[in-house]
mmCIF file of C-alpha atoms in Angstrom:
data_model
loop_
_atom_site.group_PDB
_atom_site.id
_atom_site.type_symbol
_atom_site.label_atom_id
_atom_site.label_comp_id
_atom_site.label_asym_id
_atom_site.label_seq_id
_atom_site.Cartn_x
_atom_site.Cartn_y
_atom_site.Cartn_z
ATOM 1 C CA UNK E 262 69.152 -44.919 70.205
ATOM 2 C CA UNK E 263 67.924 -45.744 73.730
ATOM 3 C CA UNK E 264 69.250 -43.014 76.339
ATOM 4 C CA UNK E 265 71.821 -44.408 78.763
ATOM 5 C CA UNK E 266 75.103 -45.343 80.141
ATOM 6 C CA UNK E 267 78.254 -48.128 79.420
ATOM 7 C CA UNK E 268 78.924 -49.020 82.782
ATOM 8 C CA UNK E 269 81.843 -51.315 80.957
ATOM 9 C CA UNK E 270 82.856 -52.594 77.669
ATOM 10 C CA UNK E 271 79.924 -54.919 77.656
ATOM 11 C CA UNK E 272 77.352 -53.290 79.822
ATOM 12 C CA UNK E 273 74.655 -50.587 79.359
ATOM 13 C CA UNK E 274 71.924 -49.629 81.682
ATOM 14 C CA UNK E 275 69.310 -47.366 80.398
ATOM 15 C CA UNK E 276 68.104 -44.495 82.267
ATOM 16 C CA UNK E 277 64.737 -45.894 82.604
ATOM 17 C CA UNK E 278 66.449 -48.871 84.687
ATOM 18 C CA UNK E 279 68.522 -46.534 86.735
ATOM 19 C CA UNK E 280 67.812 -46.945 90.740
ATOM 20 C CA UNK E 281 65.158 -44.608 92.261
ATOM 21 C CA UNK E 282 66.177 -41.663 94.737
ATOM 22 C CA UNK E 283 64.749 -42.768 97.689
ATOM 23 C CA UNK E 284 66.487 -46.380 96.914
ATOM 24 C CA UNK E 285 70.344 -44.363 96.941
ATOM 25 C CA UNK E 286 69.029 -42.274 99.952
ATOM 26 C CA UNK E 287 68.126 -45.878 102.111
ATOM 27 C CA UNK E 288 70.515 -47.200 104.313
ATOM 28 C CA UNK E 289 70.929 -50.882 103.318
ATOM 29 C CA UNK E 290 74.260 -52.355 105.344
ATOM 30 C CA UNK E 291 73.744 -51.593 108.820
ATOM 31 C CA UNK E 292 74.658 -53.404 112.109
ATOM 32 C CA UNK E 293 70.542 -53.803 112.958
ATOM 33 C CA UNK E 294 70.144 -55.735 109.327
ATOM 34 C CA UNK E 295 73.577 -57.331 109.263
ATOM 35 C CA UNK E 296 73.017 -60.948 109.432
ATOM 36 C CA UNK E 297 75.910 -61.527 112.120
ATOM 37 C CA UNK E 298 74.730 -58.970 114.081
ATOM 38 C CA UNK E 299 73.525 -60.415 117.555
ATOM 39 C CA UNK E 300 71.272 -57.459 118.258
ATOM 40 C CA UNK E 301 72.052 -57.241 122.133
ATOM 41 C CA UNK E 302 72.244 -53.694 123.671
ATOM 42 C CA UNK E 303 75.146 -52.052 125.386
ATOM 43 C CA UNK E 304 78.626 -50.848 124.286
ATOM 44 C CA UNK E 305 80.019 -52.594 120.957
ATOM 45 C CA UNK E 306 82.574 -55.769 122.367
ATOM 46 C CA UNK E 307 85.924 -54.696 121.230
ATOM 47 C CA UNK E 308 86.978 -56.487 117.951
ATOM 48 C CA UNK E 309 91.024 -56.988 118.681
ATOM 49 C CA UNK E 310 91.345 -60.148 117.757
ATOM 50 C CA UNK E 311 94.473 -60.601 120.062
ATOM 51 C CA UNK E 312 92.423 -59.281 123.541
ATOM 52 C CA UNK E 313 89.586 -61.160 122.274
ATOM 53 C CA UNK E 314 91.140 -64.354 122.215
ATOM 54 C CA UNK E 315 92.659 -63.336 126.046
ATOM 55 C CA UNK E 316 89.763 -62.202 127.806
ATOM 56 C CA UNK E 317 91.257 -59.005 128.849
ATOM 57 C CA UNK E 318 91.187 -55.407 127.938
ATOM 58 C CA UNK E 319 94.148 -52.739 127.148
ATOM 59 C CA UNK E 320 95.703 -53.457 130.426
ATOM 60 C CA UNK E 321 97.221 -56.611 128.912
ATOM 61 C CA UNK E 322 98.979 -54.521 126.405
ATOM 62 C CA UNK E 323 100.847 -51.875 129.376
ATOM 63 C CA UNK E 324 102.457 -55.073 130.121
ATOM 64 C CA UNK E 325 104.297 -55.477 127.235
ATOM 65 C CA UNK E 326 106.423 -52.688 127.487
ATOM 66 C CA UNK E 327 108.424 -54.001 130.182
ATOM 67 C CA UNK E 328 110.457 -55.459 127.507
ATOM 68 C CA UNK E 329 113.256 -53.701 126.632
ATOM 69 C CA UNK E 330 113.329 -53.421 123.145
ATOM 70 C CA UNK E 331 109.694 -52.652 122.400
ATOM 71 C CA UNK E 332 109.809 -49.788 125.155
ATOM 72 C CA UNK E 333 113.183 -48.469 122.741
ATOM 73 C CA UNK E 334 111.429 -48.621 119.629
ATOM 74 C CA UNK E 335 108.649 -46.921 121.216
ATOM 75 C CA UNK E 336 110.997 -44.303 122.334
ATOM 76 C CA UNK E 337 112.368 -43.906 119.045
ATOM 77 C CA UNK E 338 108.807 -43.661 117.487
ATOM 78 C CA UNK E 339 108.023 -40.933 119.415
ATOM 79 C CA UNK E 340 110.796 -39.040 119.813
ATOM 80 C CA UNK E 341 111.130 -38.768 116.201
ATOM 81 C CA UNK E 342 108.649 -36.729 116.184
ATOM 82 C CA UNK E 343 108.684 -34.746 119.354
ATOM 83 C CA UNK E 344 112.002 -33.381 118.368
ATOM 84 C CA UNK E 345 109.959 -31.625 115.644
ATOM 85 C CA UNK E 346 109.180 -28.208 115.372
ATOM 86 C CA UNK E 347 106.041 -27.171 115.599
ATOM 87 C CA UNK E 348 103.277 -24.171 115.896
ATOM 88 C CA UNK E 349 99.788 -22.579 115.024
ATOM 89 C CA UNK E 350 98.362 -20.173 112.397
ATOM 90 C CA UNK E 351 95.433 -18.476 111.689
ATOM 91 C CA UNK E 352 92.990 -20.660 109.206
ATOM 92 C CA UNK E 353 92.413 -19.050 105.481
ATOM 93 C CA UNK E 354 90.872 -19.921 102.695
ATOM 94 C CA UNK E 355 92.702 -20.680 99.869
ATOM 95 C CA UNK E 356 94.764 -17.520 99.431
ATOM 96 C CA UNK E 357 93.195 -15.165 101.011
ATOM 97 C CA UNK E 358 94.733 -13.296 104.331
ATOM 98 C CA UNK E 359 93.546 -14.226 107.640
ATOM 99 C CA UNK E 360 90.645 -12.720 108.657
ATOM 100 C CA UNK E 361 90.771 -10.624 112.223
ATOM 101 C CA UNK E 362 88.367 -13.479 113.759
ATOM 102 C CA UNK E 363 90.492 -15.748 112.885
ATOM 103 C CA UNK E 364 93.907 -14.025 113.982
ATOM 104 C CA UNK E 365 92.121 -13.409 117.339
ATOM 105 C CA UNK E 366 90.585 -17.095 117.981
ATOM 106 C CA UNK E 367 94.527 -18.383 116.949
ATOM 107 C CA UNK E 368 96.531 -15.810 119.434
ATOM 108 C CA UNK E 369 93.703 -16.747 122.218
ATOM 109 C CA UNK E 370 93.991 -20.358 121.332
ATOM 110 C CA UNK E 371 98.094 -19.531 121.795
ATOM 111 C CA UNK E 372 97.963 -17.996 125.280
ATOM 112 C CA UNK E 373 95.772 -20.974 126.447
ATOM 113 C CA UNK E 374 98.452 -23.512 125.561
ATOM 114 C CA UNK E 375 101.389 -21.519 127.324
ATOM 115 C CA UNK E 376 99.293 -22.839 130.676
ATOM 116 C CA UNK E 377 99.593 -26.407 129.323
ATOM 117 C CA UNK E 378 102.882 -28.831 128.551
ATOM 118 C CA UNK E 379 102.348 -29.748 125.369
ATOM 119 C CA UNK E 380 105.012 -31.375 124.771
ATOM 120 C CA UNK E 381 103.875 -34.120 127.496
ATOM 121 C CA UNK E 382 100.149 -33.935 125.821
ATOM 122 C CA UNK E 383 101.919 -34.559 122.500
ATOM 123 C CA UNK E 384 103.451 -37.717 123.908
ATOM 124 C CA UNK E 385 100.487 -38.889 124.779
ATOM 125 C CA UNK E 386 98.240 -38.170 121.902
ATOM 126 C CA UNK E 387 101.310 -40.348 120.214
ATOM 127 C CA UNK E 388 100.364 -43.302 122.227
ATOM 128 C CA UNK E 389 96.931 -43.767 120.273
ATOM 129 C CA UNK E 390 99.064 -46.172 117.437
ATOM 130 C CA UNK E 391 99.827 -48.535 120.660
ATOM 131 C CA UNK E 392 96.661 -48.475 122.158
ATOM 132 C CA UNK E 393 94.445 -47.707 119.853
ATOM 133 C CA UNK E 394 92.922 -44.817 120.862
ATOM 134 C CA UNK E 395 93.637 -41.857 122.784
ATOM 135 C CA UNK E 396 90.612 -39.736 124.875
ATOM 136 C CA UNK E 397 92.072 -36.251 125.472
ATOM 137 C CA UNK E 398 89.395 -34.580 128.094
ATOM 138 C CA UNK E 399 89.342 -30.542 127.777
ATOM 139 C CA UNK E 400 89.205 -28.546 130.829
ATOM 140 C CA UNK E 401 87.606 -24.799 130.355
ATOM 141 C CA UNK E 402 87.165 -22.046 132.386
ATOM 142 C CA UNK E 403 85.273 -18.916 131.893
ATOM 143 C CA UNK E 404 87.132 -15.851 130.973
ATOM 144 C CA UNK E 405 85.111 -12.853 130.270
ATOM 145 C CA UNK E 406 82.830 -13.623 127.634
ATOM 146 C CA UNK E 407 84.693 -16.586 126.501
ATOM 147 C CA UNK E 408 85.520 -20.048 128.232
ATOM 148 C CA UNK E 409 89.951 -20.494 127.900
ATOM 149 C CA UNK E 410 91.359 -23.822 127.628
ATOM 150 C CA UNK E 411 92.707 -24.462 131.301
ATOM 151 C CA UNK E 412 93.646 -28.331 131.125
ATOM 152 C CA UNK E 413 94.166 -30.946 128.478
ATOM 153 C CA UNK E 414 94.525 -34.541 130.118
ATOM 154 C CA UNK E 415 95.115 -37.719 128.682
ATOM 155 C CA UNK E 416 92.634 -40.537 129.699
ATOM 156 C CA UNK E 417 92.744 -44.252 129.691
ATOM 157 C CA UNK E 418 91.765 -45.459 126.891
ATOM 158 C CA UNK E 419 89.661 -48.316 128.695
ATOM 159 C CA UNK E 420 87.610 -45.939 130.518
ATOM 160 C CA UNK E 421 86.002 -45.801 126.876
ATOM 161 C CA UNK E 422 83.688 -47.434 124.759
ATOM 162 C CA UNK E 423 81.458 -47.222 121.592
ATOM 163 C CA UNK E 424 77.868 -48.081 120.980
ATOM 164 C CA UNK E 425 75.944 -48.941 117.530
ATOM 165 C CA UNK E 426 76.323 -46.110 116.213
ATOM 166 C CA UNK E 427 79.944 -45.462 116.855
ATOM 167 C CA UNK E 428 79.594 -42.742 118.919
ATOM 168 C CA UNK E 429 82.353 -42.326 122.241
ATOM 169 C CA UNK E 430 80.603 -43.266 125.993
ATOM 170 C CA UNK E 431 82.056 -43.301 129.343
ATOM 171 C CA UNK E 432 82.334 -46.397 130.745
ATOM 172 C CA UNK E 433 81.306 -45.264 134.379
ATOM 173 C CA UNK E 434 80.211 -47.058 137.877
ATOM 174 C CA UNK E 435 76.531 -45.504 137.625
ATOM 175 C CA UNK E 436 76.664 -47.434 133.799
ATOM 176 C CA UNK E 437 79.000 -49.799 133.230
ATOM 177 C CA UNK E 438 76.619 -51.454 130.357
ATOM 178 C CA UNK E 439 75.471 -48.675 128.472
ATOM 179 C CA UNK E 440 77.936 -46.275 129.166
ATOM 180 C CA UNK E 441 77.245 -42.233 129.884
ATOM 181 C CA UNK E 442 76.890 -39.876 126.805
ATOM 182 C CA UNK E 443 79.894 -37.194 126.164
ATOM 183 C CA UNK E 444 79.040 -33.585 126.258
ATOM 184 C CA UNK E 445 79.865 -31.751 123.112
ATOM 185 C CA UNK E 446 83.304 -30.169 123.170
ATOM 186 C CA UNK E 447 84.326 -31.881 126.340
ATOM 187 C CA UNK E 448 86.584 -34.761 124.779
ATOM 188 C CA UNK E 449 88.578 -35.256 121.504
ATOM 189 C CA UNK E 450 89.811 -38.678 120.686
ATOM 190 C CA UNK E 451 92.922 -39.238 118.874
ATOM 191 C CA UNK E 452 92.452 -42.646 116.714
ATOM 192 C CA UNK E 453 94.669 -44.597 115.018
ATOM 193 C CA UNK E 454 93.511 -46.593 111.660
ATOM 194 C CA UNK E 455 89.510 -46.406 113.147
ATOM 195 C CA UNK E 456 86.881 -48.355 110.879
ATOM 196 C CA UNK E 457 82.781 -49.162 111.096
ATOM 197 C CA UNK E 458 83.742 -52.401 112.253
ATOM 198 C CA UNK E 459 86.596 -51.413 115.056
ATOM 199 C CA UNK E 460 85.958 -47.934 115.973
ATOM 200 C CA UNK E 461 88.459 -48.858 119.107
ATOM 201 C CA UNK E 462 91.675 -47.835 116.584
ATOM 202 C CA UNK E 463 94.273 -50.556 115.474
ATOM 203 C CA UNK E 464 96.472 -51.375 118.503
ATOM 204 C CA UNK E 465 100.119 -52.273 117.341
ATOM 205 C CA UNK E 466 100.655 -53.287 121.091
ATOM 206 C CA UNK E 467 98.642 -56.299 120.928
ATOM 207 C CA UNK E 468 100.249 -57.259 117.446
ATOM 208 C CA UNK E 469 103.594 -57.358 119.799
ATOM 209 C CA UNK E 470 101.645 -59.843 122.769
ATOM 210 C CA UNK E 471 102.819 -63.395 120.981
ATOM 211 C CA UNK E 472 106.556 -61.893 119.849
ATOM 212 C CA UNK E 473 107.060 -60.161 123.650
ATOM 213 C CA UNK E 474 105.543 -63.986 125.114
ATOM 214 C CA UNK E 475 107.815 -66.210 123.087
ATOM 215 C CA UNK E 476 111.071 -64.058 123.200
ATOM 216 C CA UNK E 477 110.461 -64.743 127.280
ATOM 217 C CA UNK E 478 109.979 -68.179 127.142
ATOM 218 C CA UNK E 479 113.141 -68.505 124.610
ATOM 219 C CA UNK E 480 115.014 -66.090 127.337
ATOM 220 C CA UNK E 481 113.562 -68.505 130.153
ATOM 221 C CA UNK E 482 115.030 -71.545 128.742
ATOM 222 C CA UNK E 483 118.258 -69.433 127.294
ATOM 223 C CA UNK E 484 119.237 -68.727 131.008
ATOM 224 C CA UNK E 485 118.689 -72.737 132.059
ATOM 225 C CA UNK E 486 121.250 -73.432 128.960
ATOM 226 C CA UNK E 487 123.599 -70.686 130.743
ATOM 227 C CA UNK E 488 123.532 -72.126 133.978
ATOM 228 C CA UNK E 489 123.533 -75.550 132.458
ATOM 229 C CA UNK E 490 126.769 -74.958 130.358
ATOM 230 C CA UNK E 491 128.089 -72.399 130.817
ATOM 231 C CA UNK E 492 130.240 -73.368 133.930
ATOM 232 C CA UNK E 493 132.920 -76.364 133.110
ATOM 233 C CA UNK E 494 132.064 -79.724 134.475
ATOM 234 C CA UNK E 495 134.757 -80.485 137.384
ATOM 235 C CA UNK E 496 135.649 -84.605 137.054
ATOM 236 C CA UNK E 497 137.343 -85.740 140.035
ATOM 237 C CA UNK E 498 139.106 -89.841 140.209
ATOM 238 C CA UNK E 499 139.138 -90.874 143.557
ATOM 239 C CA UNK E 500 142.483 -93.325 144.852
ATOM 240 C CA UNK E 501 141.770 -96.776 144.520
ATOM 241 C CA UNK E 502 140.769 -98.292 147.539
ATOM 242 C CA UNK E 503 138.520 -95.108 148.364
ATOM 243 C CA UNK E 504 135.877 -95.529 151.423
ATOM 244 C CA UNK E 505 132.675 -93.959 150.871
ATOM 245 C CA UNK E 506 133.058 -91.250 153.295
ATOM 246 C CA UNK E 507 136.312 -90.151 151.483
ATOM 247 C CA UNK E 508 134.203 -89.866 147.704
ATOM 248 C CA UNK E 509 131.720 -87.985 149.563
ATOM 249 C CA UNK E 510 134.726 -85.643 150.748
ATOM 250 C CA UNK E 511 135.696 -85.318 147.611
ATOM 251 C CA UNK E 512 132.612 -84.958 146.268
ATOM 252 C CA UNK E 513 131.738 -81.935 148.449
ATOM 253 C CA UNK E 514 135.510 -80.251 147.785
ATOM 254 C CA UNK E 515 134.430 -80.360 143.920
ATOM 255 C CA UNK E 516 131.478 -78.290 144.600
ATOM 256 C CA UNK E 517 132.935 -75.759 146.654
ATOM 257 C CA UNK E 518 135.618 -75.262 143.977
ATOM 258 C CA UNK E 519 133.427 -74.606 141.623
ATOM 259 C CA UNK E 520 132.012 -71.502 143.608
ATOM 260 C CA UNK E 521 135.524 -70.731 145.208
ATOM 261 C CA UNK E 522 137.536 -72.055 142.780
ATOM 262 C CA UNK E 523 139.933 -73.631 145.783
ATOM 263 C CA UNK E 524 139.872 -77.637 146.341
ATOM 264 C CA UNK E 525 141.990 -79.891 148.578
ATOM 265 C CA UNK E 526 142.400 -83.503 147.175
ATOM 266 C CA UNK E 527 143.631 -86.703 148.908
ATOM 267 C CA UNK E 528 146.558 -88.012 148.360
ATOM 268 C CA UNK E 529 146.393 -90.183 144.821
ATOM 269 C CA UNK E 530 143.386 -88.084 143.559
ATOM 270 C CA UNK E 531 143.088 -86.023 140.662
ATOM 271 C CA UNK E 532 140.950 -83.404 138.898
ATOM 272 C CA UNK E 533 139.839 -82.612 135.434
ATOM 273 C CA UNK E 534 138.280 -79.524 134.333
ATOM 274 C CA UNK E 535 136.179 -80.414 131.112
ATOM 275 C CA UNK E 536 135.159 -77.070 128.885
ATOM 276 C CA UNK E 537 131.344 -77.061 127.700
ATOM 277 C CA UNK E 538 132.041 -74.818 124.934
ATOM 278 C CA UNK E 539 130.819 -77.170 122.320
ATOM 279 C CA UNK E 540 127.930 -78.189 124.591
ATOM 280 C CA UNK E 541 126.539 -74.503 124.313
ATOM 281 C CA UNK E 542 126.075 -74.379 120.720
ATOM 282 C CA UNK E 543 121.855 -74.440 121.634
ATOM 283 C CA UNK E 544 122.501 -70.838 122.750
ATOM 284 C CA UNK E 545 122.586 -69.979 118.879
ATOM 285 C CA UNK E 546 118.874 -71.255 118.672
ATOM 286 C CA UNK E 547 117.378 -68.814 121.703
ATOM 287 C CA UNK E 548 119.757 -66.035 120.294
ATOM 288 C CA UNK E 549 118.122 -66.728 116.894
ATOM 289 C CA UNK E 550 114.856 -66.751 118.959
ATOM 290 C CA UNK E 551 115.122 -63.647 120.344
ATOM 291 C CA UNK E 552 116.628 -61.626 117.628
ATOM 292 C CA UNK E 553 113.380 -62.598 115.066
ATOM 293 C CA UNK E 554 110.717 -61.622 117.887
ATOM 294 C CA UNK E 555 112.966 -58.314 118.614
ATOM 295 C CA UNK E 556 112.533 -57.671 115.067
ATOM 296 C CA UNK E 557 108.898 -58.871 114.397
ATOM 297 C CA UNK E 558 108.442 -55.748 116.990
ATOM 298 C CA UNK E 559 110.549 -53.209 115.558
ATOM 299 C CA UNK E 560 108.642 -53.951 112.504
ATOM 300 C CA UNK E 561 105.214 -53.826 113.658
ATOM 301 C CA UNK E 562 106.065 -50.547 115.842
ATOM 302 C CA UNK E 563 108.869 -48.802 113.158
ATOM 303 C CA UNK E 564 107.592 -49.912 110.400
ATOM 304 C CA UNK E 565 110.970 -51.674 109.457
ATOM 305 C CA UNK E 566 113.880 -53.432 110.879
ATOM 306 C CA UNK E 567 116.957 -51.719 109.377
ATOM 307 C CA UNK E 568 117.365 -48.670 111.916
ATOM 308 C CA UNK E 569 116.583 -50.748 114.931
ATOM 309 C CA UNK E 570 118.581 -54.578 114.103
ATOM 310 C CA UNK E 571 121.753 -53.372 111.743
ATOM 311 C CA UNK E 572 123.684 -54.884 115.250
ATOM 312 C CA UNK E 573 126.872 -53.068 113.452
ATOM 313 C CA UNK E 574 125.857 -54.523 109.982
ATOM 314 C CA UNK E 575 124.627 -52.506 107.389
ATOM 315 C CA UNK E 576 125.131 -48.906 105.430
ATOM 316 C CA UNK E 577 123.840 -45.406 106.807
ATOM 317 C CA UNK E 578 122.225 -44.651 103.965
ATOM 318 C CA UNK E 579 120.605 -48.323 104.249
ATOM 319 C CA UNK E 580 119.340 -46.907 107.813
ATOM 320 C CA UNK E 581 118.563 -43.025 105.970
ATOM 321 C CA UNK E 582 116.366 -44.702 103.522
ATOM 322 C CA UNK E 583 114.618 -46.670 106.343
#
């Protein structure tokens, strides 16, 4: 019998027909060889297809949480888990006890951070799921024979950029094209969802730009609707035999009751207040509006719906689960 493998219930590949070393060791799929690949130099053009489509970078997205209800579900996000507990040990290996080095490198690494607010630098490292990315730069200082952690500093994420090979550059004035090569041990970057294809991160924010855009326009035209009808219609009947100039007295006492509420009417006159109740039932399609792009956001940024839209419906342990 020939020497081989099944590679499935109907497929065997003998070892003389196996693939060659230095065939496995080749790197086939590549952006150079990739047949969409434009081959142009410079930083990689960021793949969100939202920011794409605007012509605009992450500043678009800081925008979008002027809107009340995204910034609260990002509140809740991350105060979920700032409220956390949290601290360092020294590293083992498996079960073994901590070795001096390492006891030493974790209470060093300890008296470092009591210089630092971590609980700000935490916040920000949990703003990489909204924008992607986020560059921490380190600050050290020399301290004996060692250099101490002195500063840990959030950076804009659009200061940033990655070339072919996926590797982090500055975007700086002296290189805006190319960008400027990072030192070793001078920046970590907290990513969120990062592939080959987008090593930018997966920005949630720009999943919220269309559900932020139309809840505004449905607020927009909400507000018209409010103005429209939401103030009953004064209809005022003249006396026969009326001059113009005493309808256009009229006229003008009708509008200043409906700011002051006070009217003086001639003699034979009358006035009818009409209620626009029934002429507001539109409201119910803007409300509807806004409710389903409040929730599209609580689920793109949450996760779910149920903890952030039960509105008074709904069972705690409905929200626990969620």
């Amino acid at each position: 019998m020939t020497d081989g493998l099944w590679l499935g219930p109907n497929r065997f590949v003998e070892f003389g027909d196996m693939p060659r070393k230095e065939e496995l060791i080749e790197e086939i799929a590549s952006r150079q060889s990739a047949w969409d690949w434009t081959g142009m130099m410079g930083l990689l053009p960021d793949p969100d297809p939202i920011l794409r489509k605007l012509g605009g970078g992450s500043e678009i997205l800081e925008s979008l949480t002027a809107d009340g209800h995204l910034c609260s579900v990002i509140q809740s996000r991350k105060l979920g888990t700032l409220k956390k507990e949290w601290r360092f040990d020294p590293g083992t290996r498996g079960d073994a006890e901590a070795t001096p080095q390492a006891e030493a490198l974790c209470k060093q690494l300890c008296e470092d951070l009591e210089r630092i607010d971590v609980y700000n630098l935490i916040s920000t490292l949990l703003d990489a799921p909204l924008y992607g990315m986020t560059p921490i730069q380190l600050g050290w200082q020399p301290d004996g024979s060692r250099l101490k952690l002195n500063s840990l500093e959030a950076m804009p994420a659009r200061w940033f950029g990655f070339d072919e090979q996926n590797r982090p550059k500055f975007i700086s004035s002296n290189n805006p094209w190319d960008g400027e090569d990072l030192p070793y041990g001078k920046f970590v970057f907290s990513r969120h969802f990062p592939t080959y294809d987008n090593p930018y991160g997966l920005r949630l924010l720009s999943r919220c730009f269309w559900p932020v855009t139309f809840k505004k326009g449905g607020i927009k035209f909400w507000v018209t609707l409010a103005e429209k009808y939401g103030v009953p219609f004064l209809v005022g009947q003249y006396r026969s035999g009326a001059d113009r100039t005493e309808q256009q007295t009229m006229l003008s006492n009708l509008v200043a009751m409906v700011r002051d509420a006070v009217a003086v009417i001639p003699q034979g006159g009358s006035v009818e207040i009409l209620e626009t109740g029934k002429s507001s039932a539109g409201a119910e399609i803007h409300i509807g509006l806004k409710e389903a792009m409040d929730a599209e956001m609580s689920k793109v940024i949450m996760g779910q719906t149920l903890t952030a839209e039960m509105d008074g419906q709904g069972s705690r342990a409905g929200s626990q689960s969620h």
